[in-house]
Amino acid sequence: MNLTAITTAPLNQQAVAASLDTAGIGAVSVFLGLVRDRNQGRRVLHLEYEAYEPLALRGLDLIVAEAREQWPAVRLAIHHRIGRMAIGDASVVIAAASPHRADAFAASRYAIERIKQIVPIWKREYFEGGDVWIEGATADPDNAGAREQALRIACA
Amino acid sequence: MNLTAITTAPLNQQAVAASLDTAGIGAVSVFLGLVRDRNQGRRVLHLEYEAYEPLALRGLDLIVAEAREQWPAVRLAIHHRIGRMAIGDASVVIAAASPHRADAFAASRYAIERIKQIVPIWKREYFEGGDVWIEGATADPDNAGAREQALRIACA
Amino acid sequence: MRVTVRLFARLRDIAGAGELQRDLPAGASVHTVWRSMVSDFPELSAYESSISCAVNADYSRFTAAVADGDEIAFLPPVSGG
Amino acid sequence: MRVTVRLFARLRDIAGAGELQRDLPAGASVHTVWRSMVSDFPELSAYESSISCAVNADYSRFTAAVADGDEIAFLPPVSGG
């Protein structure tokens, strides 16, 4: 299994975590993003995720490389699902393995913050009465300030 | 499946996470503690975990209650394994589910810090050339300073 | 020269297509491509200050020159995770 | 009165047993029980300042009175997780 993936298939947290080499590892932090039934007061029916796939995959690989630079002993895997998802489905699974827990938590948190900053994936929300594209951050992998913010949130 | 458990059976991260009600949940942070092959320069062969079971279970329940007080929307499950474990085995699985990710990460981190502070479980390390009981923190659930320290680490 | 333009999410809805061809004069930049898109689909101008762009599936600057056969992508603010 | 004493981890190794019975005078506290243990197993005294105690599987103070039939546990510093 690849460390990073953009896939239409349902995500399996156990498989993503198991894809990491655990030699020397004492802590694994797994993060799952789930489709929520409410957003900004709207009752959500389902989501559609779309990606610019080759660039999204590069984005995930970049996040893995950034994490390796920050926490050399951490091993990170990130799988993001696209396509139609129901309430409660996992849209993203991150697994960070490390000799010690502080770095595992930090890398896992860093990865989800960075995904929301730089990975070209978009969700369209279908709610009761309409649908809307959700727009978050302007993607810019060269924005050092954004990266520092993700690090601050992760390590603090 | 109970939210808290002390068990000799192998732990299953997916089952622990799935035991949480995910209605309204957007983020799940799962933590796994694994048996490491090295500790303080020693090559570890295996571990034996022992618990004062009824009090250890109460300790886990207390941590769940503390987390609920701190993050009312978080749902937390903690399963700790005891008995003999091989390198790479999961000794503890924590799953924290929350509407938003910050609280899920915080509660998961808080739980592992508190386990190490107040839950009467001990590990005996069998290494090349001998064995030793590992001793960490003096357990005192009334120690407000320890609890604040765990909160600080978790929320920072 | 001719390039392929890729549009995503709301940009794709506005243009009514996720992939278009554009003929450009020599010396064109990504910005030239974007102006040509806005000219055809004025509603896109709302994204002027928030889009990112990529050339051949790699993030790029709007000042970058484009070459015949390039794939130019315009990306509205992202919302993955 | 008679109480059950539970010992764990290294304390159990020192005493050679995880469960013992102790006969105590009326008015005994957890501390009385501990002193009686240290008197039988002097090596335990090293844990004087680091142990916790529980009465009937609930954390307690050393000053707590014990009653006939109680289970008194002495807990060295914990190392779970």
XYZ file of C-alpha atoms in Angstrom, chain D residues 5-76:
72
model
C -3.265 -6.895 51.487
C -2.684 -6.679 47.740
C 0.761 -5.955 46.347
C 1.700 -5.264 42.749
C 4.703 -5.252 40.459
C 7.985 -4.878 42.337
C 6.210 -4.815 45.723
C 4.797 -8.227 44.953
C 8.245 -9.507 44.029
C 9.709 -8.202 47.280
C 7.025 -9.841 49.432
C 6.972 -12.981 47.309
C 3.166 -12.818 47.157
C 0.519 -10.598 45.623
C -2.049 -11.266 48.312
C -1.552 -11.649 52.072
C -3.718 -11.591 55.179
C -2.953 -9.359 58.125
C -4.466 -9.312 61.598
C -4.718 -5.800 62.959
C -5.703 -4.090 66.201
C -8.895 -2.048 66.281
C -8.382 1.519 65.076
C -5.749 0.539 62.517
C -5.196 2.780 59.507
C -3.774 2.047 56.080
C -0.516 3.336 57.459
C -0.623 0.685 60.202
C -0.951 -1.961 57.532
C 1.966 -0.539 55.570
C 4.188 -0.450 58.669
C 3.375 -4.057 59.348
C 4.361 -4.913 55.762
C 7.635 -3.004 56.006
C 8.372 -4.719 59.285
C 8.068 -8.122 57.592
C 9.724 -7.062 54.304
C 12.208 -4.273 55.064
C 13.033 -3.803 51.375
C 9.572 -2.282 50.950
C 10.704 0.786 52.895
C 12.350 2.095 49.717
C 8.812 2.736 48.453
C 7.757 4.740 51.507
C 7.584 8.038 49.608
C 6.373 6.816 46.225
C 3.559 4.340 46.852
C -0.137 4.993 46.563
C -2.778 3.019 48.398
C -6.323 1.881 47.799
C -9.029 0.519 50.080
C -11.504 -1.851 48.451
C -10.305 -0.904 44.963
C -10.666 2.827 45.497
C -7.778 5.238 45.969
C -7.422 6.177 49.596
C -5.216 8.122 51.995
C -2.771 6.458 54.355
C -4.621 8.003 57.274
C -7.885 6.234 56.386
C -9.199 3.770 58.952
C -9.525 0.182 57.838
C -12.290 -2.232 58.711
C -12.487 -5.979 59.060
C -12.555 -7.646 55.647
C -11.133 -4.656 53.756
C -8.825 -5.131 50.803
C -5.818 -2.805 51.168
C -3.678 -2.364 48.061
C -0.223 -0.798 47.830
C 0.716 0.536 44.419
C 4.237 1.381 43.274
